[in-house]
Coordinates of C-alpha atoms (C1' of nucleotides) in Angstrom, one line a residue:
Chain A
X1 CA 259.4 -176.7 13.2
X2 CA 257.9 -178.2 10.0
X3 CA 260.5 -177.1 7.6
X4 CA 260.6 -180.5 6.1
X5 CA 259.8 -179.1 2.6
X6 CA 260.2 -182.0 0.3
X7 CA 261.7 -184.6 2.5
X8 CA 258.3 -186.2 3.1
X9 CA 257.7 -186.9 -0.5
X10 CA 261.2 -187.9 -1.6
X11 CA 260.7 -191.6 -2.2
X12 CA 258.1 -191.9 -4.9
X13 CA 255.2 -190.6 -3.0
X14 CA 253.9 -188.1 -5.5
X15 CA 252.1 -185.0 -4.2
X16 CA 248.4 -185.7 -4.4
X17 CA 246.4 -183.4 -6.6
X18 CA 244.7 -180.6 -4.8
X19 CA 241.0 -180.2 -4.8
X20 CA 238.6 -177.6 -3.4
X21 CA 237.5 -180.2 -0.9
X22 CA 240.9 -181.0 0.2
X23 CA 241.9 -177.4 0.6
X24 CA 238.8 -176.5 2.5
X25 CA 238.9 -179.4 4.8
X26 CA 242.6 -178.9 5.7
X27 CA 241.7 -175.3 6.2
X28 CA 239.0 -176.3 8.6
X29 CA 241.3 -178.7 10.4
X30 CA 243.8 -175.9 10.8
X31 CA 241.2 -173.5 12.2
X32 CA 239.9 -176.1 14.5
X33 CA 243.4 -176.9 15.8
X34 CA 244.9 -173.4 16.0
X35 CA 242.2 -170.9 15.6
X36 CA 241.3 -168.4 12.9
X37 CA 244.4 -166.4 12.9
X38 CA 246.5 -169.5 12.1
X39 CA 244.7 -169.8 8.8
X40 CA 246.9 -167.8 6.5
X41 CA 247.5 -168.6 2.8
X42 CA 251.2 -169.3 3.5
X43 CA 250.5 -171.5 6.5
X44 CA 247.8 -173.4 4.7
X45 CA 250.0 -173.8 1.7
X46 CA 252.7 -175.2 3.9
X47 CA 250.1 -177.6 5.5
X48 CA 249.3 -178.9 2.0
X49 CA 252.9 -178.9 1.0
X50 CA 252.2 -176.5 -1.9
X51 CA 253.0 -173.0 -2.8
X52 CA 250.6 -170.6 -1.2
X53 CA 249.6 -169.2 -4.6
X54 CA 248.3 -172.5 -5.7
X55 CA 245.4 -172.1 -3.3
X56 CA 244.0 -169.3 -5.4
X57 CA 242.9 -171.9 -7.9
X58 CA 240.3 -173.1 -5.4
X59 CA 239.3 -169.9 -3.6
X60 CA 239.4 -166.4 -5.1
X61 CA 240.8 -164.9 -2.0
X62 CA 241.1 -165.3 1.7
X63 CA 237.5 -164.1 2.3
X64 CA 236.2 -166.7 -0.1
X65 CA 238.3 -169.3 1.6
X66 CA 236.7 -168.4 4.9
X67 CA 233.3 -168.6 3.3
X68 CA 234.3 -172.0 2.0
X69 CA 235.1 -173.1 5.5
X70 CA 231.7 -172.0 6.9
X71 CA 230.1 -173.7 4.0
X72 CA 231.9 -176.9 4.8
X73 CA 230.8 -176.8 8.4
X74 CA 227.2 -176.0 7.6
X75 CA 227.2 -179.0 5.2
X76 CA 227.5 -181.2 8.3
X77 CA 224.0 -180.1 9.3
X78 CA 221.2 -182.4 8.2
X79 CA 217.7 -181.1 7.6
X80 CA 214.7 -183.2 6.6
X81 CA 212.2 -180.8 5.1
X82 CA 209.6 -183.6 4.8
X83 CA 209.2 -184.2 8.5
X84 CA 205.6 -183.5 9.3
X85 CA 206.5 -182.8 12.9
X86 CA 208.0 -179.4 12.3
X87 CA 208.5 -178.6 16.0
X88 CA 210.5 -181.7 16.7
X89 CA 212.5 -181.1 13.6
X90 CA 213.4 -177.6 14.6
X91 CA 214.3 -178.9 18.1
X92 CA 216.6 -181.5 16.6
X93 CA 218.2 -179.1 14.1
X94 CA 218.9 -176.7 17.0
X95 CA 220.6 -179.4 19.1
X96 CA 222.6 -180.6 16.0
X97 CA 223.8 -177.1 15.3
X98 CA 224.7 -176.6 18.9
X99 CA 226.9 -179.7 18.8
X100 CA 228.4 -178.6 15.5
X101 CA 229.3 -175.3 17.0
X102 CA 230.9 -177.0 20.0
X103 CA 232.8 -179.2 17.7
X104 CA 234.1 -176.2 15.7
X105 CA 234.1 -173.3 18.1
X106 CA 236.6 -171.3 16.2
X107 CA 234.4 -171.3 13.2
X108 CA 231.4 -169.7 15.0
X109 CA 232.7 -166.2 14.6
X110 CA 232.7 -166.8 10.8
X111 CA 229.3 -168.3 11.0
X112 CA 227.7 -165.3 12.6
X113 CA 229.9 -162.6 11.1
X114 CA 230.4 -163.5 7.4
X115 CA 226.7 -163.0 6.5
X116 CA 226.9 -159.5 7.9
X117 CA 229.3 -158.4 5.1
X118 CA 227.6 -160.3 2.3
X119 CA 224.2 -159.5 0.8
X120 CA 221.9 -162.4 1.1
X121 CA 221.9 -163.3 -2.6
X122 CA 225.7 -163.2 -2.8
X123 CA 226.3 -165.7 -0.1
X124 CA 227.8 -169.1 -0.9
X125 CA 225.0 -171.4 -1.7
X126 CA 225.9 -173.9 0.9
X127 CA 225.2 -171.2 3.4
X128 CA 221.7 -170.6 2.2
X129 CA 220.7 -174.2 2.1
X130 CA 219.6 -174.4 5.7
X131 CA 217.5 -171.3 5.2
X132 CA 215.8 -172.7 2.1
X133 CA 215.3 -176.1 3.7
X134 CA 213.8 -174.7 6.9
X135 CA 211.5 -172.6 4.8
X136 CA 210.5 -175.8 3.0
X137 CA 209.9 -177.5 6.2
X138 CA 207.7 -174.8 7.6
X139 CA 205.7 -174.3 4.4
X140 CA 205.3 -178.0 4.1
X141 CA 203.9 -178.0 7.6
X142 CA 201.2 -175.5 6.5
X143 CA 202.6 -172.1 7.1
X144 CA 202.1 -169.4 4.6
X145 CA 205.5 -168.5 3.1
X146 CA 205.6 -165.1 4.8
X147 CA 204.8 -166.7 8.2
X148 CA 207.4 -169.3 7.5
X149 CA 209.9 -166.5 7.1
X150 CA 208.8 -165.0 10.4
X151 CA 209.1 -168.3 12.2
X152 CA 212.5 -168.8 10.7
X153 CA 213.7 -165.5 11.8
X154 CA 212.6 -165.9 15.3
X155 CA 214.0 -169.4 15.5
X156 CA 217.4 -168.8 13.9
X157 CA 217.8 -165.5 15.7
X158 CA 217.2 -167.2 19.0
X159 CA 219.4 -170.1 18.1
X160 CA 222.4 -168.0 17.0
X161 CA 222.0 -165.9 20.1
X162 CA 222.1 -169.0 22.3
X163 CA 225.2 -170.3 20.7
X164 CA 226.9 -167.0 21.2
X165 CA 225.9 -167.0 24.8
X166 CA 227.0 -170.5 25.4
X167 CA 230.3 -170.3 23.7
X168 CA 231.1 -167.1 25.6
X169 CA 231.2 -169.0 28.8
X170 CA 232.9 -172.1 27.5
X171 CA 236.1 -171.3 25.6
X172 CA 238.6 -172.7 28.0
X173 CA 239.0 -176.3 28.7
X174 CA 236.6 -177.6 31.5
X175 CA 239.5 -178.5 33.7
X176 CA 240.8 -175.0 34.2
X177 CA 237.4 -173.5 33.5
X178 CA 236.3 -173.0 37.0
X179 CA 239.7 -171.7 38.2
X180 CA 240.3 -169.3 35.4
X181 CA 236.7 -168.2 35.6
X182 CA 236.9 -167.4 39.3
X183 CA 240.3 -165.9 38.8
X184 CA 238.7 -163.7 36.2
X185 CA 235.8 -162.7 38.4
X186 CA 238.1 -162.0 41.2
X187 CA 239.7 -159.3 39.1
X188 CA 236.4 -157.4 39.0
X189 CA 236.0 -154.6 41.4
X190 CA 233.6 -155.7 44.1
X191 CA 232.0 -152.3 44.3
X192 CA 230.8 -152.2 40.7
X193 CA 230.1 -155.9 40.0
X194 CA 228.5 -157.4 43.2
X195 CA 225.9 -159.5 41.4
X196 CA 228.2 -160.8 38.8
X197 CA 230.8 -161.8 41.3
X198 CA 228.2 -163.5 43.5
X199 CA 227.1 -165.7 40.5
X200 CA 230.5 -167.3 40.1
X201 CA 229.5 -170.7 41.2
X202 CA 226.3 -170.6 39.1
X203 CA 228.2 -169.5 36.1
X204 CA 230.6 -172.4 36.5
X205 CA 228.2 -175.0 35.6
X206 CA 226.2 -174.2 32.5
X207 CA 224.0 -176.8 31.0
X208 CA 223.9 -175.6 27.5
X209 CA 221.6 -178.3 26.1
X210 CA 219.1 -177.8 28.8
X211 CA 219.1 -174.1 28.5
X212 CA 218.7 -174.3 24.7
X213 CA 215.8 -176.7 25.0
X214 CA 214.1 -174.6 27.6
X215 CA 214.5 -171.6 25.3
X216 CA 213.1 -173.5 22.4
X217 CA 210.0 -174.4 24.5
X218 CA 209.4 -170.8 25.3
X219 CA 209.9 -169.8 21.7
X220 CA 207.7 -172.5 20.2
X221 CA 204.9 -172.1 22.6
X222 CA 205.1 -168.4 22.2
X223 CA 205.0 -168.7 18.4
X224 CA 202.0 -171.0 18.6
X225 CA 200.0 -168.2 20.2
X226 CA 200.9 -165.8 17.4
X227 CA 201.2 -167.9 14.3
X228 CA 200.3 -171.4 13.4
X229 CA 200.1 -173.5 10.3
X230 CA 196.9 -172.9 8.4
X231 CA 196.9 -176.5 7.1
X232 CA 195.1 -175.7 3.9
X233 CA 197.2 -173.7 1.6
X234 CA 195.1 -170.5 1.5
X235 CA 194.0 -168.2 -1.2
X236 CA 195.2 -169.2 -4.5
X237 CA 198.7 -170.4 -4.2
X238 CA 200.0 -173.2 -6.3
X239 CA 199.1 -176.7 -5.2
X240 CA 202.3 -177.4 -3.3
X241 CA 202.2 -181.2 -3.1
X242 CA 205.4 -183.0 -2.6
X243 CA 204.4 -186.4 -1.2
X244 CA 207.1 -188.7 -2.4
X245 CA 208.3 -186.2 -4.9
X246 CA 211.9 -186.0 -6.2
X247 CA 214.4 -184.7 -3.7
Chain B
X1 CA 237.5 -136.2 3.3
X2 CA 239.8 -135.7 6.3
X3 CA 243.1 -136.3 4.7
X4 CA 244.3 -132.9 5.9
X5 CA 247.6 -134.3 7.1
X6 CA 249.2 -131.3 8.7
X7 CA 247.5 -128.4 7.0
X8 CA 245.2 -128.0 10.0
X9 CA 248.0 -127.6 12.4
X10 CA 250.3 -125.5 10.3
X11 CA 250.1 -122.1 11.9
X12 CA 250.8 -122.3 15.6
X13 CA 248.1 -124.8 16.4
X14 CA 250.0 -127.3 18.4
X15 CA 249.0 -130.9 18.2
X16 CA 246.5 -131.6 20.9
X17 CA 247.6 -134.2 23.4
X18 CA 246.3 -137.6 22.8
X19 CA 244.0 -139.3 25.2
X20 CA 242.4 -142.8 25.4
X21 CA 239.1 -141.2 24.7
X22 CA 240.3 -139.3 21.7
X23 CA 242.0 -142.3 20.3
X24 CA 239.0 -144.6 20.8
X25 CA 236.5 -142.2 19.5
X26 CA 238.4 -141.5 16.3
X27 CA 238.9 -145.2 15.9
X28 CA 235.1 -145.6 16.2
X29 CA 234.5 -142.8 13.7
X30 CA 236.9 -144.5 11.3
X31 CA 235.2 -147.8 11.7
X32 CA 231.8 -146.3 11.2
X33 CA 232.9 -144.5 8.1
X34 CA 235.1 -147.1 6.4
X35 CA 234.6 -150.4 8.1
X36 CA 236.6 -152.6 10.3
X37 CA 239.4 -153.3 7.9
X38 CA 240.2 -149.6 7.6
X39 CA 241.2 -149.5 11.2
X40 CA 244.9 -150.2 11.2
X41 CA 247.4 -148.7 13.5
X42 CA 249.0 -146.8 10.8
X43 CA 245.8 -145.5 9.4
X44 CA 244.6 -144.4 12.8
X45 CA 247.8 -142.8 13.5
X46 CA 247.5 -140.8 10.3
X47 CA 244.0 -139.8 11.2
X48 CA 245.3 -138.5 14.5
X49 CA 248.4 -137.0 12.8
X50 CA 250.6 -139.0 15.1
X51 CA 253.1 -141.8 14.7
X52 CA 251.3 -145.1 14.7
X53 CA 253.4 -146.3 17.6
X54 CA 252.1 -143.6 19.8
X55 CA 248.8 -145.4 20.0
X56 CA 250.3 -148.2 22.0
X57 CA 250.3 -145.8 25.0
X58 CA 246.5 -146.0 25.0
X59 CA 245.9 -149.6 23.9
X60 CA 248.2 -152.5 24.5
X61 CA 247.7 -153.8 21.0
X62 CA 245.2 -153.9 18.2
X63 CA 242.9 -156.4 19.9
X64 CA 242.7 -154.1 22.9
X65 CA 242.0 -151.2 20.6
X66 CA 239.0 -153.2 19.2
X67 CA 237.9 -153.9 22.7
X68 CA 238.1 -150.3 23.5
X69 CA 235.9 -149.5 20.5
X70 CA 233.2 -151.9 21.6
X71 CA 233.4 -150.6 25.1
X72 CA 232.9 -147.1 23.8
X73 CA 229.8 -148.1 21.9
X74 CA 228.3 -150.1 24.7
X75 CA 228.8 -147.0 26.9
X76 CA 226.1 -145.3 24.8
X77 CA 223.7 -147.7 26.3
X78 CA 221.7 -146.5 29.3
X79 CA 220.3 -148.9 31.9
X80 CA 218.3 -148.0 34.9
X81 CA 218.5 -150.8 37.3
X82 CA 216.0 -149.2 39.7
X83 CA 213.0 -149.3 37.3
X84 CA 210.4 -151.5 39.0
X85 CA 208.8 -152.4 35.7
X86 CA 211.5 -154.7 34.6
X87 CA 209.7 -155.9 31.5
X88 CA 209.3 -152.4 30.2
X89 CA 212.9 -151.7 31.0
X90 CA 214.1 -154.8 29.1
X91 CA 211.9 -153.7 26.1
X92 CA 213.4 -150.3 26.1
X93 CA 217.0 -151.5 26.4
X94 CA 216.4 -153.9 23.5
X95 CA 215.2 -151.1 21.2
X96 CA 218.0 -148.9 22.3
X97 CA 220.5 -151.5 21.6
X98 CA 219.0 -152.1 18.3
X99 CA 219.3 -148.4 17.3
X100 CA 222.8 -148.4 18.6
X101 CA 223.6 -151.3 16.3
X102 CA 222.0 -149.7 13.4
X103 CA 224.0 -146.6 14.1
X104 CA 227.3 -148.5 14.3
X105 CA 226.7 -151.6 12.1
X106 CA 230.4 -152.1 11.4
X107 CA 231.0 -152.6 15.2
X108 CA 228.4 -155.3 15.6
X109 CA 230.8 -158.1 14.5
X110 CA 233.0 -156.9 17.3
X111 CA 230.1 -156.9 19.7
X112 CA 229.3 -160.5 19.1
X113 CA 232.7 -161.8 18.4
X114 CA 235.1 -160.4 20.9
X115 CA 233.5 -162.0 23.9
X116 CA 234.0 -165.4 22.2
X117 CA 237.8 -165.0 22.5
X118 CA 237.9 -163.5 26.0
X119 CA 237.1 -165.3 29.2
X120 CA 234.3 -163.5 31.0
X121 CA 236.4 -162.1 33.8
X122 CA 239.0 -160.8 31.4
X123 CA 236.7 -158.7 29.4
X124 CA 236.9 -154.9 29.4
X125 CA 234.8 -153.7 32.4
X126 CA 232.7 -151.4 30.2
X127 CA 231.5 -154.6 28.4
X128 CA 230.4 -156.2 31.5
X129 CA 228.5 -153.2 32.8
X130 CA 225.3 -154.0 30.9
X131 CA 225.4 -157.6 32.2
X132 CA 225.8 -156.4 35.8
X133 CA 223.1 -153.8 35.5
X134 CA 220.5 -156.0 34.0
X135 CA 221.2 -158.6 36.7
X136 CA 220.7 -155.8 39.2
X137 CA 217.5 -154.8 37.5
X138 CA 216.1 -158.3 37.6
X139 CA 217.2 -159.1 41.2
X140 CA 215.8 -155.8 42.3
X141 CA 212.5 -156.9 40.6
X142 CA 212.4 -159.9 42.8
X143 CA 214.2 -162.7 40.9
X144 CA 216.6 -164.9 42.7
X145 CA 220.1 -164.3 41.4
X146 CA 220.3 -167.6 39.6
X147 CA 216.9 -167.0 37.9
X148 CA 218.0 -163.5 37.0
X149 CA 221.0 -165.1 35.2
X150 CA 218.7 -167.4 33.3
X151 CA 216.4 -164.6 32.3
X152 CA 219.4 -162.5 31.2
X153 CA 220.7 -165.3 29.1
X154 CA 217.4 -165.9 27.3
X155 CA 216.9 -162.2 26.9
X156 CA 220.4 -161.3 25.6
X157 CA 220.7 -164.4 23.5
X158 CA 217.5 -163.5 21.7
X159 CA 218.4 -159.9 21.4
X160 CA 221.8 -160.6 19.9
X161 CA 220.3 -163.1 17.6
X162 CA 217.7 -160.6 16.4
X163 CA 220.4 -158.0 15.7
X164 CA 222.4 -160.5 13.7
X165 CA 219.3 -161.4 11.7
X166 CA 218.3 -157.8 11.0
X167 CA 221.7 -156.6 10.0
X168 CA 222.2 -159.5 7.7
X169 CA 219.3 -158.1 5.6
X170 CA 220.2 -154.5 5.8
X171 CA 223.8 -153.8 5.0
X172 CA 223.3 -152.0 1.7
X173 CA 221.6 -148.6 1.6
X174 CA 217.9 -148.7 1.4
X175 CA 217.8 -147.1 -2.0
X176 CA 219.6 -149.8 -3.8
X177 CA 218.5 -152.4 -1.3
X178 CA 215.6 -153.9 -3.2
X179 CA 217.5 -153.9 -6.5
X180 CA 220.6 -155.5 -5.2
X181 CA 218.7 -157.9 -3.1
X182 CA 216.6 -159.0 -6.0
X183 CA 219.7 -159.1 -8.2
X184 CA 221.2 -161.3 -5.7
X185 CA 218.3 -163.6 -5.4
X186 CA 218.1 -163.8 -9.2
X187 CA 221.5 -165.4 -9.1
X188 CA 220.1 -168.4 -7.1
X189 CA 219.3 -171.5 -9.1
X190 CA 215.5 -171.7 -9.2
X191 CA 215.7 -175.5 -8.8
X192 CA 217.4 -175.5 -5.4
X193 CA 216.0 -172.3 -3.9
X194 CA 212.3 -172.0 -4.8
X195 CA 211.0 -170.7 -1.5
X196 CA 213.8 -168.3 -1.0
X197 CA 213.4 -166.7 -4.4
X198 CA 209.6 -166.5 -4.0
X199 CA 210.1 -164.5 -0.8
X200 CA 212.0 -161.7 -2.5
X201 CA 209.3 -159.1 -2.0
X202 CA 208.7 -160.1 1.6
X203 CA 212.4 -159.9 2.3
X204 CA 212.6 -156.5 0.8
X205 CA 210.6 -154.8 3.5
X206 CA 211.7 -155.8 6.9
X207 CA 210.3 -154.0 9.9
X208 CA 213.0 -154.6 12.4
X209 CA 211.5 -152.8 15.3
X210 CA 208.2 -154.6 15.0
X211 CA 209.9 -158.0 14.6
X212 CA 212.0 -157.3 17.6
X213 CA 209.1 -156.2 19.7
X214 CA 207.0 -159.2 18.7
X215 CA 209.9 -161.4 19.6
X216 CA 210.2 -159.8 23.0
X217 CA 206.5 -160.4 23.7
X218 CA 206.9 -164.1 22.9
X219 CA 210.0 -164.3 25.0
X220 CA 208.6 -162.4 28.0
X221 CA 205.3 -164.2 28.1
X222 CA 207.1 -167.4 27.7
X223 CA 209.5 -166.5 30.5
X224 CA 206.6 -165.7 32.8
X225 CA 205.3 -169.2 32.6
X226 CA 208.7 -170.6 33.7
X227 CA 210.1 -168.1 36.0
X228 CA 208.9 -165.1 37.8
X229 CA 210.0 -162.8 40.6
X230 CA 209.5 -164.4 44.0
X231 CA 209.0 -161.0 45.4
X232 CA 210.0 -161.4 49.0
X233 CA 211.5 -158.1 48.1
X234 CA 210.3 -154.6 48.6
X235 CA 206.8 -153.4 47.7
X236 CA 205.6 -151.8 44.6
X237 CA 204.1 -153.6 41.7
X238 CA 201.7 -156.5 41.4
X239 CA 203.7 -159.7 40.7
X240 CA 202.9 -162.7 38.8
X241 CA 202.5 -165.7 41.0
X242 CA 205.4 -167.9 41.5
X243 CA 205.4 -171.3 39.9
X244 CA 207.8 -173.5 41.6
X245 CA 210.7 -173.3 39.2
X246 CA 211.6 -176.3 37.1
X247 CA 214.9 -178.1 37.4
Chain C
dA1 C1' 255.1 -186.9 -30.3
dC2 C1' 252.6 -182.8 -30.4
dC3 C1' 249.4 -179.3 -28.7
dT4 C1' 246.4 -177.3 -25.2
dA5 C1' 244.7 -176.3 -20.9
dA6 C1' 245.1 -176.9 -16.2
dA7 C1' 247.8 -176.9 -12.0
dG8 C1' 251.4 -175.3 -9.5
dT9 C1' 255.5 -172.1 -8.7
dC10 C1' 258.4 -167.9 -8.3
dT11 C1' 259.2 -163.2 -7.6
dA12 C1' 257.8 -158.9 -6.0
dC13 C1' 255.1 -155.2 -3.8
dA14 C1' 252.5 -152.8 -0.7
dG15 C1' 250.5 -153.4 3.5
dT16 C1' 250.2 -155.2 8.4
dG17 C1' 251.4 -155.4 13.9
dT18 C1' 254.7 -154.3 17.1
dA19 C1' 259.5 -154.8 19.7
dG20 C1' 263.3 -151.6 21.2
dA21 C1' 265.8 -147.5 21.6
dG22 C1' 265.8 -142.9 21.5
dA23 C1' 264.1 -138.0 21.1
dA24 C1' 261.1 -134.4 22.5
dG25 C1' 258.1 -132.5 25.6
dT26 C1' 256.1 -131.7 30.3
dT27 C1' 256.2 -131.2 35.1
dG28 C1' 258.1 -130.6 39.8
dT29 C1' 261.8 -129.0 43.0
dC30 C1' 265.4 -126.3 44.2
Chain D
dG1 C1' 266.9 -120.0 35.9
dA2 C1' 268.8 -125.4 36.2
dC3 C1' 268.4 -129.9 36.9
dA4 C1' 266.0 -134.3 37.2
dA5 C1' 262.2 -137.5 36.7
dC6 C1' 258.7 -138.8 34.0
dT7 C1' 255.5 -139.1 30.3
dT8 C1' 254.6 -138.9 25.5
dC9 C1' 255.8 -139.3 21.0
dT10 C1' 258.9 -140.8 17.0
dC11 C1' 262.2 -143.7 14.3
dT12 C1' 263.9 -147.8 12.6
dA13 C1' 263.6 -152.5 11.9
dC14 C1' 261.7 -157.2 11.5
dA15 C1' 258.7 -160.8 10.5
dC16 C1' 254.6 -161.6 8.6
dT17 C1' 250.3 -160.8 5.6
dG18 C1' 247.4 -161.1 0.9
dT19 C1' 247.8 -161.3 -3.8
dA20 C1' 249.0 -159.5 -8.9
dG21 C1' 251.7 -161.2 -12.9
dA22 C1' 254.7 -163.9 -15.4
dC23 C1' 256.5 -168.3 -15.5
dT24 C1' 257.2 -173.5 -15.4
dT25 C1' 255.6 -177.9 -14.9
dT26 C1' 252.2 -181.5 -15.4
dA27 C1' 248.1 -184.2 -17.4
dG28 C1' 245.1 -185.5 -21.1
dG29 C1' 243.6 -186.0 -25.6
dT30 C1' 244.5 -187.2 -30.4

DNA sequence: ACCTAAAGTCTACAGTGTAGAGAAGTTGTC
DNA sequence: GACAACTTCTCTACACTGTAGACTTTAGGT
């Protein structure tokens, strides 16, 4: 198909210099368009009209390249640690991340999988930024650091779980969705999967945003009964005052 | 360890016939021992003392092999759909699955990732069994099928999220854990990650079971306020009253 | 113009999944 | 036994992968 090689750049148009950002964003575009498997060094090189080996200047190896892609995606997520209404902020972040995941569904496996093979401290910094900022948000709201961590865990755990759930039922394009879904369900032996088969219509229309929001309500109210901001930084911690401080 | 090649089978001991179960369980053993990347057709063939191509009799391709492995792991999970105490049952299943995940940490990426690339109806049946059985459990307990699905989603979403969370902080062996962890954290720039760095000690001891159980309490009590069994079903336990469902 | 360091390229190697054709082994029927 | 039908396993080959190492080209500074 695309064996144009140098014909594109013949007349004067010099090859643009590569940069980590350029490499990562074309990698992301490729993953978005054709899936994770399409992202090979050779293919990406071809996409950039460069020798595959040149990529190693910008990512130590393929794994690092993948990390870079997830970092790039997570950078699209905005967090405002100074918002005093932490619950609203958590809600907003959750919905933002959900939209992000729907926009880059092929990246989600990386998002949930890469951290499993990398000790926390060794992860790309861009990946840890949300964690740090949410901790900041919660501590700022009056939680003790340890409690903030607990809240974060419950929150992010639930959030990731929801994303996995929703994406599992959404991969195919909405047009064929119902057909393929039902076709799939039809394959199931009626003896062994009566309930699942009966739920076909219900499965067909999944309102992810609503489900997420409802889950968040459960979680937040549940959390409120177990932990809440103490609102006066207790027993001897440093005066953590950031009103109008440097960002 | 087991690079015996043919020495085992030298004197008379004829090669045992392969079977899907044998193939899948040695595949699982290999993944448990050396990780997902070690599971190549050639390597697995060598482990079984067979030509790699023979494996294709028992799994259509590598992806199907991976599916088989996850199926095999999920088969270790027992569910009793007749238990009238559905909350206790959900609790028990969650803890069982947690232990399963800790016993096969390298399989967890498959567990959460494979469903993302396979429409629900096309998934291996063994993978859908827990879903069907939990639906049965909930319906048996008096939920309407649609509500059962909602409960299942919230529950499984939370559960998977927790597993991802816990495994992220647990990969390395507990002995080195603290050291490596702290070493990792030390790498983080103090300017950008103050909270995260300060939480080093807290991160070091993570009680997964407790955290999971606490989360389940939050979830179940939260669920009770939004949905409950309508119980026009058989007799037995004392139900919570029905609040006319939202939506 | 020269030097230096960075950026990009070429070649090569060991590994991958798997299609296709064939060989070896197993089983059933006479 | 002999034959056939069928399953299971093996061999060869191909296109593709990540990446080490040595090399060539380019860009900037003085």
